[in-house]
Every structure is written in C-alpha cells, then in structure tokens.
mmCIF file of C-alpha atoms in Angstrom:
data_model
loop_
_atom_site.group_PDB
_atom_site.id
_atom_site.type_symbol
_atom_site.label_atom_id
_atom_site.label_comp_id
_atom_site.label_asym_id
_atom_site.label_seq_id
_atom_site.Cartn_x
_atom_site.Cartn_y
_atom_site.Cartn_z
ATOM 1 C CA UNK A 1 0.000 0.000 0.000
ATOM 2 C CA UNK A 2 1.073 3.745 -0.432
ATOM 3 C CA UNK A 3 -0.205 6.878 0.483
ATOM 4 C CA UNK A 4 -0.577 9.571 -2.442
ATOM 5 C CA UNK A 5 -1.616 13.594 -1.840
ATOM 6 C CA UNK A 6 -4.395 14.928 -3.784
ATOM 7 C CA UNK A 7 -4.916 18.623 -2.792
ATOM 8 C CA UNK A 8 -4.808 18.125 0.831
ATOM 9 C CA UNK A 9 -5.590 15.101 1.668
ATOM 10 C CA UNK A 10 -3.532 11.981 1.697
ATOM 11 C CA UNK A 11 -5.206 9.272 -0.010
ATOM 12 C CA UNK A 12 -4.755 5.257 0.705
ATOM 13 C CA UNK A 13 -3.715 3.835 -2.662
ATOM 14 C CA UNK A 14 -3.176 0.000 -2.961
ATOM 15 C CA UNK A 15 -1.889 -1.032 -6.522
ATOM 16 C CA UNK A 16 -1.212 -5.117 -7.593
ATOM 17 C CA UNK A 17 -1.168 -7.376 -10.648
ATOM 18 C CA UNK A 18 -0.186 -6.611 -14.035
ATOM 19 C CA UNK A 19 -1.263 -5.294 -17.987
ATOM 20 C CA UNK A 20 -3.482 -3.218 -18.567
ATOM 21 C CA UNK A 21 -5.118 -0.927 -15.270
ATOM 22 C CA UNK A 22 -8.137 -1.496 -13.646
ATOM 23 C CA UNK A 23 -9.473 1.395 -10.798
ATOM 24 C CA UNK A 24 -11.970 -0.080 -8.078
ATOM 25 C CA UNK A 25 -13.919 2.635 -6.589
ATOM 26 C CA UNK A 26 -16.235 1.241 -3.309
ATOM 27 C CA UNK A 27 -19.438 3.053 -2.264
ATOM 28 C CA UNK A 28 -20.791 5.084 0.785
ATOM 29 C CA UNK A 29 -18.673 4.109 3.636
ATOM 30 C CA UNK A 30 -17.230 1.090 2.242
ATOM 31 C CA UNK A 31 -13.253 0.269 1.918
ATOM 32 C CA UNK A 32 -10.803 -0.177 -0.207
ATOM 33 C CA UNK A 33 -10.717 -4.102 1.237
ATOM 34 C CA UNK A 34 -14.517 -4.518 0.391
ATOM 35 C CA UNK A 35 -12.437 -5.416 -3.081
ATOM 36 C CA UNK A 36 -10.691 -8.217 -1.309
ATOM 37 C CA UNK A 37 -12.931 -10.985 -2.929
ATOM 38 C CA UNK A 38 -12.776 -9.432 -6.217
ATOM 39 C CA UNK A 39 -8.818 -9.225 -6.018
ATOM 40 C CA UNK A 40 -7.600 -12.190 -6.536
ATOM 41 C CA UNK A 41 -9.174 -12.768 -10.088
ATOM 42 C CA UNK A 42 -8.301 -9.765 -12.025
ATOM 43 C CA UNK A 43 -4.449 -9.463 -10.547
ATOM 44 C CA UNK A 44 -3.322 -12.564 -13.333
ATOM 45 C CA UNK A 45 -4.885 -10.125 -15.909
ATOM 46 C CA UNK A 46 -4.717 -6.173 -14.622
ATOM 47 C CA UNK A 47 -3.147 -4.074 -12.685
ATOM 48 C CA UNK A 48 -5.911 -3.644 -10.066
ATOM 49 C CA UNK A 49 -5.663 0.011 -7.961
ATOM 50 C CA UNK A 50 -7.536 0.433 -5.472
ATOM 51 C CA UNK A 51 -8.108 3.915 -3.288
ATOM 52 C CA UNK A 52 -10.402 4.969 -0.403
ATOM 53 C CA UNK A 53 -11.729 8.908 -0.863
ATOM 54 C CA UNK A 54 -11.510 11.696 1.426
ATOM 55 C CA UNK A 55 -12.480 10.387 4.629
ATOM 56 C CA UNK A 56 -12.787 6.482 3.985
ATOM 57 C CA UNK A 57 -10.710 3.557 4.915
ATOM 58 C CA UNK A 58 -7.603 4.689 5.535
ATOM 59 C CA UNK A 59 -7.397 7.974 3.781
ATOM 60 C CA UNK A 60 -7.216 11.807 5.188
ATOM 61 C CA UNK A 61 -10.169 13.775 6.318
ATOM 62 C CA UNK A 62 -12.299 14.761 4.045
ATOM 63 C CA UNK A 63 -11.835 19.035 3.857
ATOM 64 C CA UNK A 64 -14.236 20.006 0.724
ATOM 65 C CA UNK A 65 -17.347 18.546 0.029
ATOM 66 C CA UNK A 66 -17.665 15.715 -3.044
ATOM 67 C CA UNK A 67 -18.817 16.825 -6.077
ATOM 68 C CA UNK A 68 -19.181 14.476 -9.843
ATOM 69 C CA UNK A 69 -16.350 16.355 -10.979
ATOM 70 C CA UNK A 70 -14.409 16.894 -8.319
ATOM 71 C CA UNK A 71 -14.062 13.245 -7.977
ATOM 72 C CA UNK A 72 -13.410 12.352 -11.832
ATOM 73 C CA UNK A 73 -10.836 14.832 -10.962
ATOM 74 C CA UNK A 74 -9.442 12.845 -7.975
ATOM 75 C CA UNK A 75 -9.490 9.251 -9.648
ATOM 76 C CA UNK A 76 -7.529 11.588 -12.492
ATOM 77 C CA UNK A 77 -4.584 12.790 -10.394
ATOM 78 C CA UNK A 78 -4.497 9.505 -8.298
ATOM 79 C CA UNK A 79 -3.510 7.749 -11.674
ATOM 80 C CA UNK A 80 -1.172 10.589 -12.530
ATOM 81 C CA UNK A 81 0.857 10.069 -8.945
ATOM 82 C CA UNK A 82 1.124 6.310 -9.638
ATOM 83 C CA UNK A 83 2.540 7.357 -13.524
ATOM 84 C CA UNK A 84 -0.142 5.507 -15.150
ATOM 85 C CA UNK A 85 -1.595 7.271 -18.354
ATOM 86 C CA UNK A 86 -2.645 4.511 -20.233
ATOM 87 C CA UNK A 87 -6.681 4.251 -20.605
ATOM 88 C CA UNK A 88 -8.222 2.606 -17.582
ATOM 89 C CA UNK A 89 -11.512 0.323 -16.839
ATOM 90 C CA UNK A 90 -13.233 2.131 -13.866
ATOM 91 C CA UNK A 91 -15.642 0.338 -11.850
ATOM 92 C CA UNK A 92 -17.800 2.122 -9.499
ATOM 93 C CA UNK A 93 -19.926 0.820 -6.825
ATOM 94 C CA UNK A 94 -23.155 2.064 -5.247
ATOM 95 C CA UNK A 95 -22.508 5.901 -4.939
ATOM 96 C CA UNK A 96 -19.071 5.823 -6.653
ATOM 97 C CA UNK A 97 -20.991 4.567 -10.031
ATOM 98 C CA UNK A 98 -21.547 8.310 -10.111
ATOM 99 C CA UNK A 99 -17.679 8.843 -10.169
ATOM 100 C CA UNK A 100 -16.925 6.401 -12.564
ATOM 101 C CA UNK A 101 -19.447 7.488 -15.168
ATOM 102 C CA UNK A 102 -18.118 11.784 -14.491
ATOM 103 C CA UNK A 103 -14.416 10.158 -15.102
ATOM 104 C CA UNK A 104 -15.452 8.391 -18.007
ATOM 105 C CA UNK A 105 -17.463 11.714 -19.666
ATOM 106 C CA UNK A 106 -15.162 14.260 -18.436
ATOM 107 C CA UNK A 107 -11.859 12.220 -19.085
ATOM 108 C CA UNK A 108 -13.321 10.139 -22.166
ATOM 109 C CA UNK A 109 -8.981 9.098 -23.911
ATOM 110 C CA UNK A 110 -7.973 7.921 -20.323
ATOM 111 C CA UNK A 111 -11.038 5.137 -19.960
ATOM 112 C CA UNK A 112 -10.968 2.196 -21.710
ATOM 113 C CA UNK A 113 -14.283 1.073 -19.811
ATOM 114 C CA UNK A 114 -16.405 1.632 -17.404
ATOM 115 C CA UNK A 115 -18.215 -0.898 -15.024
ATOM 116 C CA UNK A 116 -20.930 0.096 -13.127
ATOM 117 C CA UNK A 117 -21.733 -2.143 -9.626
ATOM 118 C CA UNK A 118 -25.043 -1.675 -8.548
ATOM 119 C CA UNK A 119 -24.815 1.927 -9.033
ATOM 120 C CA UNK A 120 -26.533 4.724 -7.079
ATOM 121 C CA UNK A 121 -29.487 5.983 -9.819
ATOM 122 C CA UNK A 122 -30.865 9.033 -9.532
ATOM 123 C CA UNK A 123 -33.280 9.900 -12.688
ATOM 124 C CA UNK A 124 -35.039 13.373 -11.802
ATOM 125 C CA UNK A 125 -32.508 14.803 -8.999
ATOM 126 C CA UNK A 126 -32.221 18.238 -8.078
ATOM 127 C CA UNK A 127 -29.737 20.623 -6.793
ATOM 128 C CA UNK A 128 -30.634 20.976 -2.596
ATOM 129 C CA UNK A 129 -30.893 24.255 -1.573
ATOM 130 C CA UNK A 130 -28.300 25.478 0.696
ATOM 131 C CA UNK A 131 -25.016 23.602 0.341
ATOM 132 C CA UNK A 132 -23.091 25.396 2.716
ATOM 133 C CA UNK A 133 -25.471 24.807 5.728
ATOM 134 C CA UNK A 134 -25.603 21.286 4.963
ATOM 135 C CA UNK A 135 -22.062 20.904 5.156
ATOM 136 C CA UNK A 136 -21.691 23.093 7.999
ATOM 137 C CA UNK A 137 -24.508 20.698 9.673
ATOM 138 C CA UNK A 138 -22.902 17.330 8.553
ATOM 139 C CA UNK A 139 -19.635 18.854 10.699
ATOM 140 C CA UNK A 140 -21.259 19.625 13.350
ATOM 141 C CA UNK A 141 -23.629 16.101 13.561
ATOM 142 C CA UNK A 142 -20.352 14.274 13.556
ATOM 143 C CA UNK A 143 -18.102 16.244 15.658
ATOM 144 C CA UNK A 144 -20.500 16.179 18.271
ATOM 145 C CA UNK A 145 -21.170 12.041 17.504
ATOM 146 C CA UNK A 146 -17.283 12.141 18.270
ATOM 147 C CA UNK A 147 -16.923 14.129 21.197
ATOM 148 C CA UNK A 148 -19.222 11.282 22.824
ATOM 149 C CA UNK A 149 -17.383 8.576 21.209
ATOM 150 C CA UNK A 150 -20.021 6.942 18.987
ATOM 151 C CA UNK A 151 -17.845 5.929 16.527
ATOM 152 C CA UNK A 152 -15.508 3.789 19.302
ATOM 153 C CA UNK A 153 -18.725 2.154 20.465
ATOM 154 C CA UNK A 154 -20.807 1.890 17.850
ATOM 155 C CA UNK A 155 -18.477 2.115 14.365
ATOM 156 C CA UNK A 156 -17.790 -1.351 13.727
ATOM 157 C CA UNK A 157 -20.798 -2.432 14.834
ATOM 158 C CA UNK A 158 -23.173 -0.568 12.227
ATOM 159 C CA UNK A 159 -20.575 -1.474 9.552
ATOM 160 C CA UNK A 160 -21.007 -4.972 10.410
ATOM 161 C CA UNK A 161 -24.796 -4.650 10.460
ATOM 162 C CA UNK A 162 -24.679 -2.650 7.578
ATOM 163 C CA UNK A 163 -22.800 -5.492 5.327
ATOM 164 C CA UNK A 164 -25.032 -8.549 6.663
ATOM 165 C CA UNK A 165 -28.148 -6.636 5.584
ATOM 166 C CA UNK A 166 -26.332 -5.302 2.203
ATOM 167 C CA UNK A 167 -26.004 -9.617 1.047
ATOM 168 C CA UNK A 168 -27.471 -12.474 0.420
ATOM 169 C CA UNK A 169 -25.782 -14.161 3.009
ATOM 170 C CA UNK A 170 -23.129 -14.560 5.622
ATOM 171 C CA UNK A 171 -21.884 -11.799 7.396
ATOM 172 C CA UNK A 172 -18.894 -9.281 7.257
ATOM 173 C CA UNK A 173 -14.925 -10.877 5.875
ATOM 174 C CA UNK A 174 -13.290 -8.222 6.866
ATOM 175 C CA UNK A 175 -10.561 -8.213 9.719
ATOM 176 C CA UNK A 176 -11.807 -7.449 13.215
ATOM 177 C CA UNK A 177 -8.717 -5.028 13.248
ATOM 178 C CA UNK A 178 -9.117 -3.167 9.994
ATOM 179 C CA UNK A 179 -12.596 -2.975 10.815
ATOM 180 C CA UNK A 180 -11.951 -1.060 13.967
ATOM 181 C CA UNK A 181 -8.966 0.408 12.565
ATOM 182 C CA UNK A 182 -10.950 2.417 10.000
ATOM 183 C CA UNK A 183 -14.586 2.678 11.805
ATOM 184 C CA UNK A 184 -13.892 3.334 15.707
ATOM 185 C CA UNK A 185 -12.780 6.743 13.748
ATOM 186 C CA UNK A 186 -14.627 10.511 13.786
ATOM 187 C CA UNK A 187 -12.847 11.065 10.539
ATOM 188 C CA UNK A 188 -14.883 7.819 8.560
ATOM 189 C CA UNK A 189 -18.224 8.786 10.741
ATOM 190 C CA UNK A 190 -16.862 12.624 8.997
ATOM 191 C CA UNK A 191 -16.514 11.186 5.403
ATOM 192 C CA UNK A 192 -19.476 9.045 5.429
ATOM 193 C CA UNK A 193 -21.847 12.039 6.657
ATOM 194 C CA UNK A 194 -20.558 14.687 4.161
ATOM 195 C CA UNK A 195 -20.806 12.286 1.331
ATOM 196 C CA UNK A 196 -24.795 10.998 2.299
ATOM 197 C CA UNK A 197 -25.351 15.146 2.649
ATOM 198 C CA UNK A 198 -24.246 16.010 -0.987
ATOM 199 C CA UNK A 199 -25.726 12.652 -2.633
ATOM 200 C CA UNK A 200 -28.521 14.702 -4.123
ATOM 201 C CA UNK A 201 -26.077 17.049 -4.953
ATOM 202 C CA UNK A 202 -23.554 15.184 -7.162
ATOM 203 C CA UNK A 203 -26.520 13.262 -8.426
ATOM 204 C CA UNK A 204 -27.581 16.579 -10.011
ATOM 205 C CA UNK A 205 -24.524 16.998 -11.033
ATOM 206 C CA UNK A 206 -24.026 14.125 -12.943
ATOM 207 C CA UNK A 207 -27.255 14.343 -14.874
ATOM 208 C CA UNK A 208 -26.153 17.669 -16.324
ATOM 209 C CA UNK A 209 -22.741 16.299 -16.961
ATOM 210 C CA UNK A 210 -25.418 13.519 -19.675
ATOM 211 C CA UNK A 211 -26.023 16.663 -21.323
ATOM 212 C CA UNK A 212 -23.075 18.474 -21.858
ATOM 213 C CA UNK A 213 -20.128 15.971 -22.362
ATOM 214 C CA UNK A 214 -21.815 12.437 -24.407
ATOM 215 C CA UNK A 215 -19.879 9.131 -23.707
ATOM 216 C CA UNK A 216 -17.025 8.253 -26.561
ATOM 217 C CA UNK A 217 -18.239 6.636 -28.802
ATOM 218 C CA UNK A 218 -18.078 2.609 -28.544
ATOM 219 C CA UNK A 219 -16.956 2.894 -24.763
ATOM 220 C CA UNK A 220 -17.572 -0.745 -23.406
ATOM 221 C CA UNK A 221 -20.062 0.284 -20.292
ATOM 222 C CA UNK A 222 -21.202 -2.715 -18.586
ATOM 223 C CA UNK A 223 -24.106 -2.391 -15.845
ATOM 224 C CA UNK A 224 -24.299 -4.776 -12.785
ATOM 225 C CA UNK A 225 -27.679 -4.930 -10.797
ATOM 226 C CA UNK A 226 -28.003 -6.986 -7.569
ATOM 227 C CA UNK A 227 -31.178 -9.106 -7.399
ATOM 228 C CA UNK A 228 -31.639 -11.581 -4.762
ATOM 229 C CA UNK A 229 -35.071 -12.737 -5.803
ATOM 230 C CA UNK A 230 -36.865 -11.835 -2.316
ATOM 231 C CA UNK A 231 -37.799 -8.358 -3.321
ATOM 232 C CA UNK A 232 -40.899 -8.850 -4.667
ATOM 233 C CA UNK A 233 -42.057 -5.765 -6.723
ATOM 234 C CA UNK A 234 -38.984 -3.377 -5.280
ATOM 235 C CA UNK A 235 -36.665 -5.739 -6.458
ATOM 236 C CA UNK A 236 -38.765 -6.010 -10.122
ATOM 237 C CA UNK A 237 -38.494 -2.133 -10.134
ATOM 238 C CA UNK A 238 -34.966 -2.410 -9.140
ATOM 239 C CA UNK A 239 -33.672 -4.155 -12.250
ATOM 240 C CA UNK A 240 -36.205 -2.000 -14.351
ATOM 241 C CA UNK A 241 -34.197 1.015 -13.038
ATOM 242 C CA UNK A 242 -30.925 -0.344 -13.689
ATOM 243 C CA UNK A 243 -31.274 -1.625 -17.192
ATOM 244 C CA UNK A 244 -32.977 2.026 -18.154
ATOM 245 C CA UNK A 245 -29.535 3.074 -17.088
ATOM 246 C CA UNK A 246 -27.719 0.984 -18.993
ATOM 247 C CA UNK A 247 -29.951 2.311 -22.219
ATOM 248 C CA UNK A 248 -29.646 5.368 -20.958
ATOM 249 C CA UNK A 249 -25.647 5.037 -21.583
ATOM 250 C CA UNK A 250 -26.209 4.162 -24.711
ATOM 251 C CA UNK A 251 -27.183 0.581 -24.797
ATOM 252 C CA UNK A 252 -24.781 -0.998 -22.545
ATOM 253 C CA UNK A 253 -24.353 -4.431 -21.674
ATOM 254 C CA UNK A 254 -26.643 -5.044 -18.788
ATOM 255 C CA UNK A 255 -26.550 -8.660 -16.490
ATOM 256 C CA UNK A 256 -28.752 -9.153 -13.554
ATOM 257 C CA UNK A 257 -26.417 -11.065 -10.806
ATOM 258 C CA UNK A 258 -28.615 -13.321 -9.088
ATOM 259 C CA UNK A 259 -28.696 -14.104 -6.187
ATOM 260 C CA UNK A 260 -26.619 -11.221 -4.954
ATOM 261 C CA UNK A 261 -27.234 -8.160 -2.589
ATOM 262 C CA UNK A 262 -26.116 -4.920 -2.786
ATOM 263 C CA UNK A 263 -22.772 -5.761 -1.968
ATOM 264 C CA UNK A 264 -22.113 -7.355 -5.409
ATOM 265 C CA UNK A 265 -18.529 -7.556 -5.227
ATOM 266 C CA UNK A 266 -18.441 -9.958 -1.816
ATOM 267 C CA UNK A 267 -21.920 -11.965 -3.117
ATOM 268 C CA UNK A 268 -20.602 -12.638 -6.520
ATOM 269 C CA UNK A 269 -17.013 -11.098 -7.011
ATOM 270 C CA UNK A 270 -17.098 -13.393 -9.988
ATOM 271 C CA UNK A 271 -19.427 -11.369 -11.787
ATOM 272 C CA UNK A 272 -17.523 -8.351 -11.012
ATOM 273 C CA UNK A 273 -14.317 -9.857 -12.529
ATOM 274 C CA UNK A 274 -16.025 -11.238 -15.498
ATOM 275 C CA UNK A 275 -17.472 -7.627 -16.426
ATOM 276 C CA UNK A 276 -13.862 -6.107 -16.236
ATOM 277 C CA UNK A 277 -12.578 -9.064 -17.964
ATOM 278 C CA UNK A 278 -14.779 -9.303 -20.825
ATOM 279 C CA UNK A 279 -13.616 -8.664 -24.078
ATOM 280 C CA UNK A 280 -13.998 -5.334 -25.781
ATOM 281 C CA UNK A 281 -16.516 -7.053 -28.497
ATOM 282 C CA UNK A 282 -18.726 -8.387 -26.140
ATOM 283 C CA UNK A 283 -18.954 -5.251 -24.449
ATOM 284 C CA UNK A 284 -19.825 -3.425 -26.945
ATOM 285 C CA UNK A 285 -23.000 -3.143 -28.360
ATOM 286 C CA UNK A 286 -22.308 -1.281 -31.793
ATOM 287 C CA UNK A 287 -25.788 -1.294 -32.827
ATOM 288 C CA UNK A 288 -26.644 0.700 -29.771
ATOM 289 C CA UNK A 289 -29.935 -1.474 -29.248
ATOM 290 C CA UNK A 290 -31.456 -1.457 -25.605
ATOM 291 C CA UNK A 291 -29.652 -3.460 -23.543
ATOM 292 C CA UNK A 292 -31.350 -6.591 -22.496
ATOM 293 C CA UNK A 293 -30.092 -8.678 -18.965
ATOM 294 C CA UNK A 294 -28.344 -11.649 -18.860
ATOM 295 C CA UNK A 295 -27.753 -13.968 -15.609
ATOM 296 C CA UNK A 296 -24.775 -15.653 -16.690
ATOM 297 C CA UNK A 297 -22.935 -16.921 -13.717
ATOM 298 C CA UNK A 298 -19.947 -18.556 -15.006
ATOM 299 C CA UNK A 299 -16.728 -17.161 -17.137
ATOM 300 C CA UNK A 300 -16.433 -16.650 -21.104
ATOM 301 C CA UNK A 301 -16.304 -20.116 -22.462
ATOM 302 C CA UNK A 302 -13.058 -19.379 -24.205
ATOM 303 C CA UNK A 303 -10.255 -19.379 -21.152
ATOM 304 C CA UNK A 304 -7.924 -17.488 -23.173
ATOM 305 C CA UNK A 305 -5.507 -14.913 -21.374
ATOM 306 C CA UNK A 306 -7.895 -12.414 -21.131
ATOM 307 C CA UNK A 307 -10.267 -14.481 -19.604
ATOM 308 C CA UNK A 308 -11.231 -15.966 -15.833
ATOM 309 C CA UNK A 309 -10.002 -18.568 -14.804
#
C-alpha cells in the first residue's frame, strides 16, 4: 500500500497485478478491502488500484465537500501520482458509479471502460438548496457524535450490520482489526456524513454532466444490478431502473447477478471480474440497441488470457 496527496488530503492507494489498469472505486462508507474478494481474479490479468476517498478507509479527512467532478478529478490525479496514463476500466460501486461514469465523460482518452456495480441511480434529482449549511450541519452532527465517542462504540458495529443486511448471506470478511482500525474513527463517521449530505447534490450533477459531455463513442459500459429474488415488486423495479440506465448510456451491456445483494462484489465477485474481464466485443453493443439482462454466472467459455479462470 502507499499513500498519495491529492490537494490536501492523503489518499490510501493500494496497486497489484499486471497489464493493462483497472481502478476499483467502493461506495458510501465502504473500503478499499470490500475489493478483497474481487482481487484475486483480475491481478493474473490487470493491474488492479484500489483507493479509499476523502475520509474512507484509511485515507485523510475529508476538507471540501464531493462533487461528480471533483471526484473524476481525484481518480484523475491519483492515476497521474502512480505514472499511469494509459486508458483505464473504472468500476464504481453504489454511490461511486456516479464517479466512474463523471471520469469516463469528463476524461473520455484515459477510460478504456467503465463498469458500473449496482450503481446509485438518480433519474429526476435536483440541486438541494443550501449547500453550505448542509455541510456546515454534517460537521457539526459528527463532531458532536465524536466528542461522545459513537464511533468507538458503535463504528464497527453498524458497519457490520450494515454489510449482513447489504447480502445475500453470511456476514462481514473483513478483519476485526481493519474494521476497527478504520470505523472506531470521527474522521470515517466525517466522510461518510458529508458524502450521504451532498448525494442529491452530485446526483444533479451528474445528470447535467449527460447533457453536456456524451460518452465516446463505442466505450464498453457494462451495468451490474443486484437481485436476490426476495424483493418482490422493489426488487422487479430495481432491475427495471438499472437496465434504463444501462440504455440510458447508450445501450450498454446489462446482467442481472442473481442471487446477490447490494454488496455485489463480496456476493458474486465473480461477476464483477467477469465484467472487467470481458472482451472489448462483447462489451460493446455497436448497434446501440437497448440493452437486455443476462444472468450468466460462469466465465467466457473461451479461457484465453484475457479471460477468468
């Protein structure tokens, strides 16, 4: 692992495998170990970074609040500290499929694809009123959260909670000590708040981006929606919402991973690795049809070197 500045804040960067780059971007709260699972079958094939924003896992406080460009920005200059300038797959989860789609408009010659985990949708959001109090009120909620020491008591507690109910099954891999290591902390309880405040916010933000800068053309976007089959008509409008998105990107390749929770890449890391993994023609969908879902489960038939194995 390494530590690399961005503006102000130190950011925990953890870079392994080889050829061409992969970034992993986790959502709300989550860590750059929530990867762990995921890990393991891409390093044969990519070089696999992996980085935890302004106020998560092990990285700095976060001092501005996030915005869709500010963050294509930051997974921008992260790859310009580690010398990489080749075009990179970026795979957002949850709230950080808002990041990886801003890097991928806004910085369309340094991705080479984009994969999209579950991501955060947002179809009609709006631009809250008053940014500055709400940041001024997210500091204050978790300073004084703090100063009573909620996070030591309760930190890795809710994150445990939080993963068991965010899966299928089983509960929480990670460490006992890197759990408490990262969530006993004000400064993740800091992050976490600022970035659930300005959701809406970026959200906005990234639906204005749609208009203004289009996708390049032929980028391989892949879109990943959890279904675990016990959602009844949530669930149904669930996977209706993510395959608009995928249309909505221009027909991407859309695959509904059953049975998974929201947590895709510890219920089916598999699934994760295969969508990175894919090749470029089966990514692409030229013809720029609407996107239709498909629940394979297992690797491209051909085991070639670009393939699982």
């Amino acid at each position: 692992m390494t530590f690399v500045r961005v503006g102000e804040v130190s950011h925990h960067v953890v870079v392994e495998g080889s050829g061409p780059s992969c970034v992993l971007s986790a959502g709300l709260a989550m860590s750059w170990f929530d990867w762990d699972p995921v890990v393991p079958l891409l390093t044969p094939h990519r070089t696999v970074v992996r980085f935890d924003r302004p106020g998560h896992g092990l990285s700095g406080p976060a001092v501005v609040p996030p915005s869709a460009v500010g963050e294509a920005h930051r997974i921008a200059a992260i790859l310009d500290a580690l010398g990489i300038t080749e075009p990179v797959t970026v795979v957002g989860h949850s709230i950080a499929g808002f990041h990886a789609e801003a890097f991928a408009r806004i910085h369309p010659a340094r991705t080479a694809g984009v994969v999209l985990v579950d991501s955060s949708i947002e179809e009609h959001a709006r631009f809250p009123a008053a940014p500055a109090v709400r940041t001024t009120v997210a500091h204050a909620v978790g300073s004084v959260l703090t100063a009573v020491g909620a996070p030591v008591v309760l930190g890795p507690l809710v994150r445990r909670g939080m993963v068991r109910l965010s899966r299928t099954g089983g509960g929480d891999p990670a460490p006992a000590e890197l759990v408490r290591r990262c969530y006993a902390t004000g400064r993740v309880l800091q992050g976490a708040l600022l970035e659930n405040t300005h959701y809406r916010a970026v959200a906005a933000e990234l639906l204005a981006l749609r208009g203004r800068l289009p996708l390049r053309d032929g980028l391989p976007v892949t879109v990943l929606a959890a279904y675990d089959g016990r959602g009844g008509a949530w669930g149904r409008r669930w996977l209706a919402r993510q395959r608009a998105l995928a249309a909505e990107l221009g027909g991407a390749r859309f695959e509904a991973v059953e049975p998974s929770g929201h947590l895709v890449m510890l219920d089916r890391p598999d699934a994760v690795a295969r969508a990175v993994l894919m090749p470029r023609e089966e990514r692409v969908n030229p013809a720029r049809t609407p996107a239709r879902p498909t629940t394979r489960s297992g690797p491209p038939a051909d085991a070639g070197p670009d393939r699982l194995h």
